[in-house]
mmCIF file of C-alpha atoms and ligand atoms in Angstrom:
data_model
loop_
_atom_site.group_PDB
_atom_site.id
_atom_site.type_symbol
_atom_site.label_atom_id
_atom_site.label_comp_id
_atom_site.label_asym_id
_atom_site.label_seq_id
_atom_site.Cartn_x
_atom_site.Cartn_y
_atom_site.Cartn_z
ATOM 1 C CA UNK A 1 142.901 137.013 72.269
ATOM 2 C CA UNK A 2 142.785 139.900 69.664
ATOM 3 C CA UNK A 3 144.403 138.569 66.464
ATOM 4 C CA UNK A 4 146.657 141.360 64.842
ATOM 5 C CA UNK A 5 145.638 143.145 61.957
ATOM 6 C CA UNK A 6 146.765 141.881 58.862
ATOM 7 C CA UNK A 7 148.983 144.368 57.755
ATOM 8 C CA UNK A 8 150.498 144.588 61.067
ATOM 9 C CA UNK A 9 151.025 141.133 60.736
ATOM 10 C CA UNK A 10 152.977 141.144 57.917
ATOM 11 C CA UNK A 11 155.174 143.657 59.195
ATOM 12 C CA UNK A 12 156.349 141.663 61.815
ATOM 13 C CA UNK A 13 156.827 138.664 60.187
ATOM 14 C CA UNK A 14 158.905 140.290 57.756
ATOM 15 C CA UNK A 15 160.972 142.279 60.323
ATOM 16 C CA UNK A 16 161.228 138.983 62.621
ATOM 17 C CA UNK A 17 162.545 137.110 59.801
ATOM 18 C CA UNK A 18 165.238 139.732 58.784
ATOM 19 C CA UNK A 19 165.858 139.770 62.591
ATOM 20 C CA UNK A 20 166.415 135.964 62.741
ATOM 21 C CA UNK A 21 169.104 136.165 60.074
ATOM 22 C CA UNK A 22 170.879 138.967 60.735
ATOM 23 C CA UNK A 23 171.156 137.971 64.402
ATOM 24 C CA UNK A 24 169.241 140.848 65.285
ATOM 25 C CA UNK A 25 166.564 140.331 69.187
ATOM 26 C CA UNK A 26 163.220 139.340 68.046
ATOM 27 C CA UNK A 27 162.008 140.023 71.424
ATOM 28 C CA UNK A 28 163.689 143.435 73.456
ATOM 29 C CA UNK A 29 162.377 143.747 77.446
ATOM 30 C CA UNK A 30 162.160 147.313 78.307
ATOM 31 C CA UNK A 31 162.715 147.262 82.201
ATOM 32 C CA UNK A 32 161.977 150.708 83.123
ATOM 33 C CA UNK A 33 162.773 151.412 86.638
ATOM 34 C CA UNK A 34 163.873 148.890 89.332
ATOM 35 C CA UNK A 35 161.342 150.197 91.725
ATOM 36 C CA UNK A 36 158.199 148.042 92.682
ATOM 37 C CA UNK A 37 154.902 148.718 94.483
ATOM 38 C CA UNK A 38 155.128 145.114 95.953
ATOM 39 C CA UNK A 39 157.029 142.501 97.750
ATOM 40 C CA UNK A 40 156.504 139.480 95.692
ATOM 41 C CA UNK A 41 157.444 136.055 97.423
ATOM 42 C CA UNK A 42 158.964 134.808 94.327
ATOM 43 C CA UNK A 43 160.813 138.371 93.341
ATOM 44 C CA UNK A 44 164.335 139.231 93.922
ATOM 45 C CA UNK A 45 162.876 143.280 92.956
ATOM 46 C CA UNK A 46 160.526 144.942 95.667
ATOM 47 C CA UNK A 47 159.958 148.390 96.794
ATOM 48 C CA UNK A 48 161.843 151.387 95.823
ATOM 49 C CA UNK A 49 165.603 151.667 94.765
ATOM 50 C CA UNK A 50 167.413 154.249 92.948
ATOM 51 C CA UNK A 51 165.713 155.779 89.843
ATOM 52 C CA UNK A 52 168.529 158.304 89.468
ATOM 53 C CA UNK A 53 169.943 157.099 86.363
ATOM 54 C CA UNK A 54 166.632 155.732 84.500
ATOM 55 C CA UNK A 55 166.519 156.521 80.900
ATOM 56 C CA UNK A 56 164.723 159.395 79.896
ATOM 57 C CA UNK A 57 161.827 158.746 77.533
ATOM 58 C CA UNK A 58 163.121 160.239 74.566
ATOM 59 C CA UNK A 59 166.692 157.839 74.781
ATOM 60 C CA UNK A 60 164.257 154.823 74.213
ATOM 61 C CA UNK A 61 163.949 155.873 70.336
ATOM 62 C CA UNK A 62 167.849 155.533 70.108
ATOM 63 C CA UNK A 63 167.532 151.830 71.211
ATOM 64 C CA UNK A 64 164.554 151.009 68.924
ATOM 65 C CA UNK A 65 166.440 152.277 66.079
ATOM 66 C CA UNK A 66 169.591 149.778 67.073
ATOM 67 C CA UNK A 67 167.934 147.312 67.822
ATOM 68 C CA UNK A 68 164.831 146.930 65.418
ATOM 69 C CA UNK A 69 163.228 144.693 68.117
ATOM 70 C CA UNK A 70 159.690 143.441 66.286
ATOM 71 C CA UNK A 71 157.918 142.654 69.572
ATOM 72 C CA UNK A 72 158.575 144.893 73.206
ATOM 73 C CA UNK A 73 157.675 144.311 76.646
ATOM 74 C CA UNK A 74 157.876 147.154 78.851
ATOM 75 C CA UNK A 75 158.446 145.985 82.346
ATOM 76 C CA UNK A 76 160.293 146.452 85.543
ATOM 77 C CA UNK A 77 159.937 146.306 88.332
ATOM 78 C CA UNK A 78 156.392 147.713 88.203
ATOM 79 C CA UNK A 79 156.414 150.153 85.031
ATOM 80 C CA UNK A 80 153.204 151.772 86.239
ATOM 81 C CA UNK A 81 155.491 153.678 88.525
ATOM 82 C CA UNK A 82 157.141 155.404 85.986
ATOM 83 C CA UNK A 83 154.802 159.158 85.591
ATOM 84 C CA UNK A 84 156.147 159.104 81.638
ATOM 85 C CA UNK A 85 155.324 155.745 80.959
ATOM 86 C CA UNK A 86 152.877 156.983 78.002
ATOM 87 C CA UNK A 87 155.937 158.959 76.652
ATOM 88 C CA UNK A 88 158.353 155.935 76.665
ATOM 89 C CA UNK A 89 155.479 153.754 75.156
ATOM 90 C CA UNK A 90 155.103 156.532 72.257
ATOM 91 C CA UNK A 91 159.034 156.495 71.537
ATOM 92 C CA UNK A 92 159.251 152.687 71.234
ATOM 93 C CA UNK A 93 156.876 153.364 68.343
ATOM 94 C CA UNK A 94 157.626 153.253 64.815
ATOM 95 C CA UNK A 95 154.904 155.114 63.864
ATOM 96 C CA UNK A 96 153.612 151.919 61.193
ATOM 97 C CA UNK A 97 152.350 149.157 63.191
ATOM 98 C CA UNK A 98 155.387 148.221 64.793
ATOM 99 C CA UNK A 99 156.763 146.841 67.187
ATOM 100 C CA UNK A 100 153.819 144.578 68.829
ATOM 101 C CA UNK A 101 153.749 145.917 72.179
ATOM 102 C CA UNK A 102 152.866 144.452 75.479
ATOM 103 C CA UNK A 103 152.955 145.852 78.764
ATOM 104 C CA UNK A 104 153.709 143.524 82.077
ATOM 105 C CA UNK A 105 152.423 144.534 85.210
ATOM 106 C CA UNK A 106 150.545 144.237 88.506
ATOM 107 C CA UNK A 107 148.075 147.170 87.621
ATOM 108 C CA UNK A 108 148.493 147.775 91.131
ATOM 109 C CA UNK A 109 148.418 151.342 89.867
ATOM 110 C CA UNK A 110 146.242 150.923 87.075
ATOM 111 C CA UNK A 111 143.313 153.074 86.478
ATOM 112 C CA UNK A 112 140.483 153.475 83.578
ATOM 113 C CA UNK A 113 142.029 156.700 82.281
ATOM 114 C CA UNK A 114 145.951 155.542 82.108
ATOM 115 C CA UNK A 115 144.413 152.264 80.000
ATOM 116 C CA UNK A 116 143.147 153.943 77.162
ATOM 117 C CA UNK A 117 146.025 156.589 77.358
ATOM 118 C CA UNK A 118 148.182 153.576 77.265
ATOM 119 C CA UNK A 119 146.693 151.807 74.212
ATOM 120 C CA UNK A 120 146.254 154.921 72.608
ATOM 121 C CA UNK A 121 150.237 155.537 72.881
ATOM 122 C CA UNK A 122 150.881 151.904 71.675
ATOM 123 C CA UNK A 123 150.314 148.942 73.963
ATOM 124 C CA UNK A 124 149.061 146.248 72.029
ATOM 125 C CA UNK A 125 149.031 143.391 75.082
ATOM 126 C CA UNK A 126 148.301 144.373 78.750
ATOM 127 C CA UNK A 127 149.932 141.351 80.639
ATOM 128 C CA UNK A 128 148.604 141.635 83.835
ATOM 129 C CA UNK A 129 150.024 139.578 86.786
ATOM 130 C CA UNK A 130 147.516 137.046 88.725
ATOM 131 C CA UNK A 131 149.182 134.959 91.001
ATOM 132 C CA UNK A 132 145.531 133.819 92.736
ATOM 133 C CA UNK A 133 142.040 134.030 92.036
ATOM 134 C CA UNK A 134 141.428 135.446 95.791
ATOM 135 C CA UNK A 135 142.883 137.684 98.573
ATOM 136 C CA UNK A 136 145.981 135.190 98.470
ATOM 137 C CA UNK A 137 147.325 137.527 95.968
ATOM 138 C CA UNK A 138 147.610 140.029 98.173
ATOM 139 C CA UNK A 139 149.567 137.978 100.473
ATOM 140 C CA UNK A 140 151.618 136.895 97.964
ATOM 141 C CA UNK A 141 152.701 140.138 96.905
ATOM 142 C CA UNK A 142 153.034 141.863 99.842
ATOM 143 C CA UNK A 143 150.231 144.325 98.376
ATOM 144 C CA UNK A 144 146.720 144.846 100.584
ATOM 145 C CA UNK A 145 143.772 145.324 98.514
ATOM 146 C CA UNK A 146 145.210 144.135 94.898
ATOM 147 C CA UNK A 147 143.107 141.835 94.459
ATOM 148 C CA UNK A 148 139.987 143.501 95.025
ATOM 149 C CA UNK A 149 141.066 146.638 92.676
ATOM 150 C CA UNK A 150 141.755 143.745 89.643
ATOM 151 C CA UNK A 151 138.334 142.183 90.194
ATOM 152 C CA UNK A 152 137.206 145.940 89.607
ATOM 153 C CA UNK A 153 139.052 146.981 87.191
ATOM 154 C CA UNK A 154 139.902 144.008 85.073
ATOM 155 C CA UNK A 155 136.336 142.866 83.962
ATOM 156 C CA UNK A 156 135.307 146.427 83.502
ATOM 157 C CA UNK A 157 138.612 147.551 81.017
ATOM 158 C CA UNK A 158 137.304 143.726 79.683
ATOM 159 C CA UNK A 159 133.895 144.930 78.686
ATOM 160 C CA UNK A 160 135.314 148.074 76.852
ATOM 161 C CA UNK A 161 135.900 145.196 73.911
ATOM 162 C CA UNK A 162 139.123 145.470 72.611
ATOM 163 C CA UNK A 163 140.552 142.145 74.216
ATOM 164 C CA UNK A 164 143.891 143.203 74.875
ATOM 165 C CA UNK A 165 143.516 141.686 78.068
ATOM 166 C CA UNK A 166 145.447 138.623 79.383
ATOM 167 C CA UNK A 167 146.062 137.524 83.346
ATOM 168 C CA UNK A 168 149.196 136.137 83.555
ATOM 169 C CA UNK A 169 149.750 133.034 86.255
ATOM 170 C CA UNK A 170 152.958 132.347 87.124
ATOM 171 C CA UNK A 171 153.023 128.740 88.659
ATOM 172 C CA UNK A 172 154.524 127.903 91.590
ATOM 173 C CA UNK A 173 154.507 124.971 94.363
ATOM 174 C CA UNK A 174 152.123 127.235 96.506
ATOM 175 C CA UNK A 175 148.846 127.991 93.595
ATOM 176 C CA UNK A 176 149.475 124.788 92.011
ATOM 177 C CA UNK A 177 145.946 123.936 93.054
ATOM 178 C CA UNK A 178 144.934 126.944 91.571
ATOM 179 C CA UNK A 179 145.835 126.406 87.932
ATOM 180 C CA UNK A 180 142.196 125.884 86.869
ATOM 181 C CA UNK A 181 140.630 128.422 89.194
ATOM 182 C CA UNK A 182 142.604 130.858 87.340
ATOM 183 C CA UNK A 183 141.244 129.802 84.067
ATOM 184 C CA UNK A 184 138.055 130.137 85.712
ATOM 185 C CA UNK A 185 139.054 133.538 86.564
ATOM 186 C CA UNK A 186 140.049 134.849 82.808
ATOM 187 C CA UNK A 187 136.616 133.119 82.200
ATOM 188 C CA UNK A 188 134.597 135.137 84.033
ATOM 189 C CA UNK A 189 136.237 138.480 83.749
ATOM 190 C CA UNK A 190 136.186 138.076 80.121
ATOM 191 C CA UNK A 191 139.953 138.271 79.649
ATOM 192 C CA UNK A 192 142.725 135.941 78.104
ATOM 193 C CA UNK A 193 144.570 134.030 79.958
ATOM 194 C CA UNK A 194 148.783 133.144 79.569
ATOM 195 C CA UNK A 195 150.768 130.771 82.219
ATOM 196 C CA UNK A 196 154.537 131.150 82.652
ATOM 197 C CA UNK A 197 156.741 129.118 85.106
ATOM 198 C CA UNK A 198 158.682 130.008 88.009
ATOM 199 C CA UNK A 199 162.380 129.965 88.287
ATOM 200 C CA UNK A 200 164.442 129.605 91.532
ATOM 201 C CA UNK A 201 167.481 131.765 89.713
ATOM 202 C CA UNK A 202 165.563 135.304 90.917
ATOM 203 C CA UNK A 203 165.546 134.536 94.351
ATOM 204 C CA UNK A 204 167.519 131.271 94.987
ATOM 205 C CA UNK A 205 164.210 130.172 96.409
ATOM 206 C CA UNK A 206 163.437 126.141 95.912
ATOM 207 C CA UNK A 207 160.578 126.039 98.117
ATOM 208 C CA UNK A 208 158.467 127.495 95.610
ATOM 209 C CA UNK A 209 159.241 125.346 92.243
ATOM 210 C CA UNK A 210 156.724 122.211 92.313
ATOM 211 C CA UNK A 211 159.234 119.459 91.922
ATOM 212 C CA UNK A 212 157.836 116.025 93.701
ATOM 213 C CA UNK A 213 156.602 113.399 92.000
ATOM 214 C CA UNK A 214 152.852 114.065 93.597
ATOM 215 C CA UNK A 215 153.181 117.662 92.353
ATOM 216 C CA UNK A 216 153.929 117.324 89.097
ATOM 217 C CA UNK A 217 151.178 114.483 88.850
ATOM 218 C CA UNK A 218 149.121 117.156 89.894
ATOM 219 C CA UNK A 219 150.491 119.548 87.264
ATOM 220 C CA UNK A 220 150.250 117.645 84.942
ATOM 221 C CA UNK A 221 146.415 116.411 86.018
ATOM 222 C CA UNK A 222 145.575 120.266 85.662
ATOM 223 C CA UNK A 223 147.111 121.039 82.959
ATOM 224 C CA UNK A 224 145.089 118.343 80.624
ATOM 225 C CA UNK A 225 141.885 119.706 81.798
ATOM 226 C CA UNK A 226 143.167 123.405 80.922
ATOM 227 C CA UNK A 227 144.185 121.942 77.421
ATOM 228 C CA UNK A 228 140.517 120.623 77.237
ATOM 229 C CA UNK A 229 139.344 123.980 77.488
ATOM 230 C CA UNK A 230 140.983 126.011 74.237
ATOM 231 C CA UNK A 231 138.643 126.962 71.984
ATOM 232 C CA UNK A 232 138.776 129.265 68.606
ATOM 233 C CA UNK A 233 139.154 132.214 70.712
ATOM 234 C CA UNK A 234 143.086 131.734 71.511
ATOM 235 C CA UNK A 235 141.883 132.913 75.070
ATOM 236 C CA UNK A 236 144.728 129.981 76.691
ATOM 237 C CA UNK A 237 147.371 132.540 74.781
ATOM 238 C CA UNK A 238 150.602 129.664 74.909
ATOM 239 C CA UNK A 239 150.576 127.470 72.564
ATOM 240 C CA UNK A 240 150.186 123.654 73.398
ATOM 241 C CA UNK A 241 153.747 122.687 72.760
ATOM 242 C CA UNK A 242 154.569 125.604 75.173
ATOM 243 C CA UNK A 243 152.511 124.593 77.536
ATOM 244 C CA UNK A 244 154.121 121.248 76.986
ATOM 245 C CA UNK A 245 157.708 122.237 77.232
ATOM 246 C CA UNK A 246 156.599 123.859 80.392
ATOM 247 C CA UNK A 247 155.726 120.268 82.106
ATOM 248 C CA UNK A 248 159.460 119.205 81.138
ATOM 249 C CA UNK A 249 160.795 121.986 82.377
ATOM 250 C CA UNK A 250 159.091 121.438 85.757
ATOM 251 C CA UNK A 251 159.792 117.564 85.530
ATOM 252 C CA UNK A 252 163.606 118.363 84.476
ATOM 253 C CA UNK A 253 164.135 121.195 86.926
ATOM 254 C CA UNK A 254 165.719 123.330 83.768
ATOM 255 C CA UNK A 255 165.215 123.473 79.904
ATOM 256 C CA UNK A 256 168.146 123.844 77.895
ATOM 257 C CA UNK A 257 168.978 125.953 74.997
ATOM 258 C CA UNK A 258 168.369 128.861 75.666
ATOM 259 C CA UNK A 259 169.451 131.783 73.289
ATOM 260 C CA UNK A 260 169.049 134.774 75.887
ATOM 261 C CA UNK A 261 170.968 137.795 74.717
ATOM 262 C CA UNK A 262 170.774 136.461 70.512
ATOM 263 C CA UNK A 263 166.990 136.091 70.046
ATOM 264 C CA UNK A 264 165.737 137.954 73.120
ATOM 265 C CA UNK A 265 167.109 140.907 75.797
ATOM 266 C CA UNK A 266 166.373 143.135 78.319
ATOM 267 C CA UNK A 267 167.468 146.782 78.303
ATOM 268 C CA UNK A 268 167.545 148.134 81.949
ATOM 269 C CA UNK A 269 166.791 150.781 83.871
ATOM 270 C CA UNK A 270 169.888 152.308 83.278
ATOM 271 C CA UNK A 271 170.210 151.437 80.005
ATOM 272 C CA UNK A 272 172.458 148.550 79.625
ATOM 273 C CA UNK A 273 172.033 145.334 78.000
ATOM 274 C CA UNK A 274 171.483 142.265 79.678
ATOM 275 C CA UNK A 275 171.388 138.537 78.307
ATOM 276 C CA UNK A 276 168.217 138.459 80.461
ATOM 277 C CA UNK A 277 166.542 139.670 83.725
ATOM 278 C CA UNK A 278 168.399 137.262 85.608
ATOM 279 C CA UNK A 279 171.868 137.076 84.063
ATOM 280 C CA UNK A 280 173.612 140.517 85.480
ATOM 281 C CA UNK A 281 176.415 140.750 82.820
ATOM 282 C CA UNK A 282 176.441 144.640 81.403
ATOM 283 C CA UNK A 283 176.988 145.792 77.510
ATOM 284 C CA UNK A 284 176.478 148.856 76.110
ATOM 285 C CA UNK A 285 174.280 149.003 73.462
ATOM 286 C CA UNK A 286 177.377 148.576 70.833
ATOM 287 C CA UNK A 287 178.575 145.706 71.813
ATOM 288 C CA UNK A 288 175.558 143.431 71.415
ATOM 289 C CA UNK A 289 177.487 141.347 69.227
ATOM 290 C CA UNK A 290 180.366 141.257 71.936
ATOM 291 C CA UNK A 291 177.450 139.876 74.214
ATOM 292 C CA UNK A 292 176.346 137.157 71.936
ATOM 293 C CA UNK A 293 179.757 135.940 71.409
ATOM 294 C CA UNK A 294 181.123 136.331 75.297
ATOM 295 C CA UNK A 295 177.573 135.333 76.234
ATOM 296 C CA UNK A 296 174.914 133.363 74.371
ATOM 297 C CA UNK A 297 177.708 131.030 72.453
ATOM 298 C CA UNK A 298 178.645 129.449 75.862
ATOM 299 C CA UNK A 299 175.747 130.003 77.910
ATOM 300 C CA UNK A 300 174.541 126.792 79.819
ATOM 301 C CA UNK A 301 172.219 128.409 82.212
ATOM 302 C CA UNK A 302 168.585 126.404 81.752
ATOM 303 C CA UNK A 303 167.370 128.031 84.933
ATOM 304 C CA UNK A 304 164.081 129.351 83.955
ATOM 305 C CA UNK A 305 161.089 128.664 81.418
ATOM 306 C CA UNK A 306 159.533 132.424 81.447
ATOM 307 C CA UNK A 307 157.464 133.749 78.615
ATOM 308 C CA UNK A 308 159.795 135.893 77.124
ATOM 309 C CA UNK A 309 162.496 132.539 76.354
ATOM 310 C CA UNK A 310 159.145 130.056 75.796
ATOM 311 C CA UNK A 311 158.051 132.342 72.990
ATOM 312 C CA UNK A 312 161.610 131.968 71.643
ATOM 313 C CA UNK A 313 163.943 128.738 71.573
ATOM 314 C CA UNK A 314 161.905 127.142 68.896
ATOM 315 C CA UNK A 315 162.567 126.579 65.464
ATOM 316 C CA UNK A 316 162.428 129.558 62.693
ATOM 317 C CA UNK A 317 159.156 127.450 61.512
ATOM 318 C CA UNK A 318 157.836 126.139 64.131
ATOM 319 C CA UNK A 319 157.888 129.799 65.421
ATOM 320 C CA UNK A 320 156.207 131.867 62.752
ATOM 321 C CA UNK A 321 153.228 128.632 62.321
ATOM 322 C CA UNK A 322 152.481 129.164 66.119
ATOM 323 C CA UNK A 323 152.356 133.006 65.617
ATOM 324 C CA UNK A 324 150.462 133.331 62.301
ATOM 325 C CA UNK A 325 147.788 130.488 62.989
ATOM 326 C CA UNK A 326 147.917 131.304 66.950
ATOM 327 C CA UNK A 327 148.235 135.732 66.546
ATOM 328 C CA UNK A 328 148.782 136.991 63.520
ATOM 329 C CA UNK A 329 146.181 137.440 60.825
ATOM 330 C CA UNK A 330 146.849 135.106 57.409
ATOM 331 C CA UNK A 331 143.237 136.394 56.060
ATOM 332 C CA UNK A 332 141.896 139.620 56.425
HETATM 333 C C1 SAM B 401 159.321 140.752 87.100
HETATM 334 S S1 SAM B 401 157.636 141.149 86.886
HETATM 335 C C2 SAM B 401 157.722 142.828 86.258
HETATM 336 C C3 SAM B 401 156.391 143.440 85.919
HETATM 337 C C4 SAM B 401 155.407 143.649 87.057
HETATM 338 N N1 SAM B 401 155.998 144.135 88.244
HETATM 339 C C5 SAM B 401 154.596 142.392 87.307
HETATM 340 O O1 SAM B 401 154.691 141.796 88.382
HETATM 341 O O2 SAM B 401 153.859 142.024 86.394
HETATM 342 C C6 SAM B 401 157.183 140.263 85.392
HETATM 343 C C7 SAM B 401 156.626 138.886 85.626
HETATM 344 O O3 SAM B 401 157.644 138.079 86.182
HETATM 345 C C8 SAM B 401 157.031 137.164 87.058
HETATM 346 N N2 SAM B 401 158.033 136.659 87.973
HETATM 347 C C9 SAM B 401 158.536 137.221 89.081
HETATM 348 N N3 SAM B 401 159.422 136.416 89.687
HETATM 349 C C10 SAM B 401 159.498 135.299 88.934
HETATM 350 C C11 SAM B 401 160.231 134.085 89.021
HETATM 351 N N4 SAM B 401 161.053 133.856 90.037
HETATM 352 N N5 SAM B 401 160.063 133.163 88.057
HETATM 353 C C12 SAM B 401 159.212 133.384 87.015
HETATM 354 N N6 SAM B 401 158.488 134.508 86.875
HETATM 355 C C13 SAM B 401 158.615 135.448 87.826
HETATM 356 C C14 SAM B 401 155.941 137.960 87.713
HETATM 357 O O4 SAM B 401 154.934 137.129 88.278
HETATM 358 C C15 SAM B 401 155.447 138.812 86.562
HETATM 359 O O5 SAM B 401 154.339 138.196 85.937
HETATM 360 S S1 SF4 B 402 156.919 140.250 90.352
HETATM 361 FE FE1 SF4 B 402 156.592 142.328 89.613
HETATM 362 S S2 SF4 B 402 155.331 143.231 91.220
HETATM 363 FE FE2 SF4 B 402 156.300 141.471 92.143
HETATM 364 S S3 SF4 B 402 158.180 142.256 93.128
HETATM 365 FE FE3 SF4 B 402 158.682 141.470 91.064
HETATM 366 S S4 SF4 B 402 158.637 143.266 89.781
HETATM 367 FE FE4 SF4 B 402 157.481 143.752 91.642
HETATM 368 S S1 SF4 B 403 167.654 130.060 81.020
HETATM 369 FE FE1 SF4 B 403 168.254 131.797 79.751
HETATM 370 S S2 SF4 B 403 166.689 133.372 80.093
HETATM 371 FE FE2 SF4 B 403 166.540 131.869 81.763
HETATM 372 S S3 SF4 B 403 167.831 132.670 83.425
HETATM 373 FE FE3 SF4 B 403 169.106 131.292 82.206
HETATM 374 S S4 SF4 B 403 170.097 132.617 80.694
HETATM 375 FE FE4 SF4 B 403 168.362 133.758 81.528
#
């Protein structure tokens, strides 16, 4: 993976660590419409639903300016869907470096041109959803023919260089066995590769979280020959102790301590704030203080080990060591 410029760097260090002080989100998830071009097993979203009362583009400046966020994802539902996504992506923009940007999505409506219109706007990270290294994808998300348009498109935006590029596997009980063909997968199409964990909270599905003693053996198996494979490149983009707070997670059935709505949280469609994507309580942008102190000071949920909280429940330290020897640039 692309290690950030130095001076970039620097800047969002020094804006994380005001951040981390002063209380302020580290980490703000942009969900901009609820609508979705799939059906995804593991999913509570899918399909369309009311984009009556989406934010405009030009409201998303208002939030950055609030809420000083130092990293964004922009997500949904599937953000592709939204015809001024390269607007919003130009208003979360400070116009010096920051904040790092990453966009998650299926690319199910991903195309050459909206790539480089993308990056040019501001996407630093193009998280792209893999669930399988085959045609099972397609199954899985409801979605004929998405697999075949990723093993087009992804290599190819791959070759252009820039290595902005990572496939991102969320496990479940059902590609378990798949863990290392997925690596394989980033291998060969010359991208990075990052793996997150399911959560039964979306859905209320426990079918799909690997919980037995045989599959988290086999887990755990997979994972150790995945760890064998890092190399200078940062193409494996979580850090080992992530990766090994995801095996408790999965061998606890929760992780506690989270700090959803303090150090991370998702703006939605309609512009409210949220703790995170899967705790519905509603603030207006005001009150995010109201939401850390109704919220995050009594929250007990451990229900889910997804990027966006991995990234985040670790010490101040530990935190900026994994992202300046793991992301950032210490030497120019
Ligand atoms: C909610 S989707 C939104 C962006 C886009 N539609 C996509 O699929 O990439 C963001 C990520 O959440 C993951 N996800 C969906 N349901 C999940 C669950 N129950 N537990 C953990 N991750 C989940 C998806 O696989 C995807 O990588
Ligand atoms: S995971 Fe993404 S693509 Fe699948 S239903 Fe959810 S929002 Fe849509
Ligand atoms: S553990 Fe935290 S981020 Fe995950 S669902 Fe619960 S409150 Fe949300």
């Amino acid at each position: 993976m692309r290690k950030v410029p130095l001076r970039q760097s620097l800047k969002v260090i020094e804006r994380g660590t005001r951040n981390w002080v002063a209380d302020r989100p580290l980490v703000v998830s942009f969900e901009v419409t609820d609508s979705c071009t799939c059906h995804c097993r593991h999913c509570d979203h899918g399909g369309p639903r009311d984009d009556s009362r989406n934010l405009p583009a030009a409201e998303y400046r208002r939030y950055m300016r609030e809420l000083r966020p130092c990293v964004v994802q922009v997500s949904g539902g599937e953000p592709l869907l939204r015809p001024d996504l390269v607007e919003i992506v130009r208003q979360i923009q400070d116009g010096d470096g920051l904040p790092y940007t990453i966009l998650v999505s299926s690319w199910s409506l991903m195309t050459d041109a909206l790539y480089l219109e993308l990056r040019a706007a501001g996407v630093d990270q193009f998280s792209v959803s893999l669930d399988f290294p085959d045609e099972r994808h397609d199954r899985f998300r409801s979605y004929p023919g998405l697999y075949s348009h990723l093993e087009d498109l992804v290599p190819r935006m791959g070759r252009l260089g820039y290595d902005d590029i990572v496939l991102n596997s969320c496990i479940t009980s059902e590609n378990l066995g798949e863990i290392e063909a997925l690596a394989d997968r980033a291998r060969e199409w010359g991208v990075n590769l990052c793996y997150s964990a399911y959560s039964p909270r979306r859905t209320g599905c426990r079918e799909l979280f690997p919980a037995s003693p045989e599959q988290l053996a086999e887990l755990n198996r997979r994972l150790d020959r995945v760890e064998a494979r890092r190399d200078a490149t940062n193409w494996i983009v979580n850090s080992r102790s992530t990766l090994d707070a995801t095996r408790r997670y999965f061998e606890h059935s929760g992780m506690p301590g989270c700090r959803a709505g303090q150090r991370f949280l998702v703006v939605t469609a309609d512009g409210a704030l949220q703790p995170c994507s899967m705790q519905f309580c509603r603030y207006p942008l005001e009150e995010r203080g109201r939401m850390i102190r109704e919220f995050t000071r009594h929250n007990t949920c451990d229900q889910c080990y997804v990027s966006i909280r991995s990234y985040l429940d670790k010490s101040f330290p530990q935190l900026l060591w994994e992202n300046v020897s793991g992301f950032f640039s210490v030497r120019t």
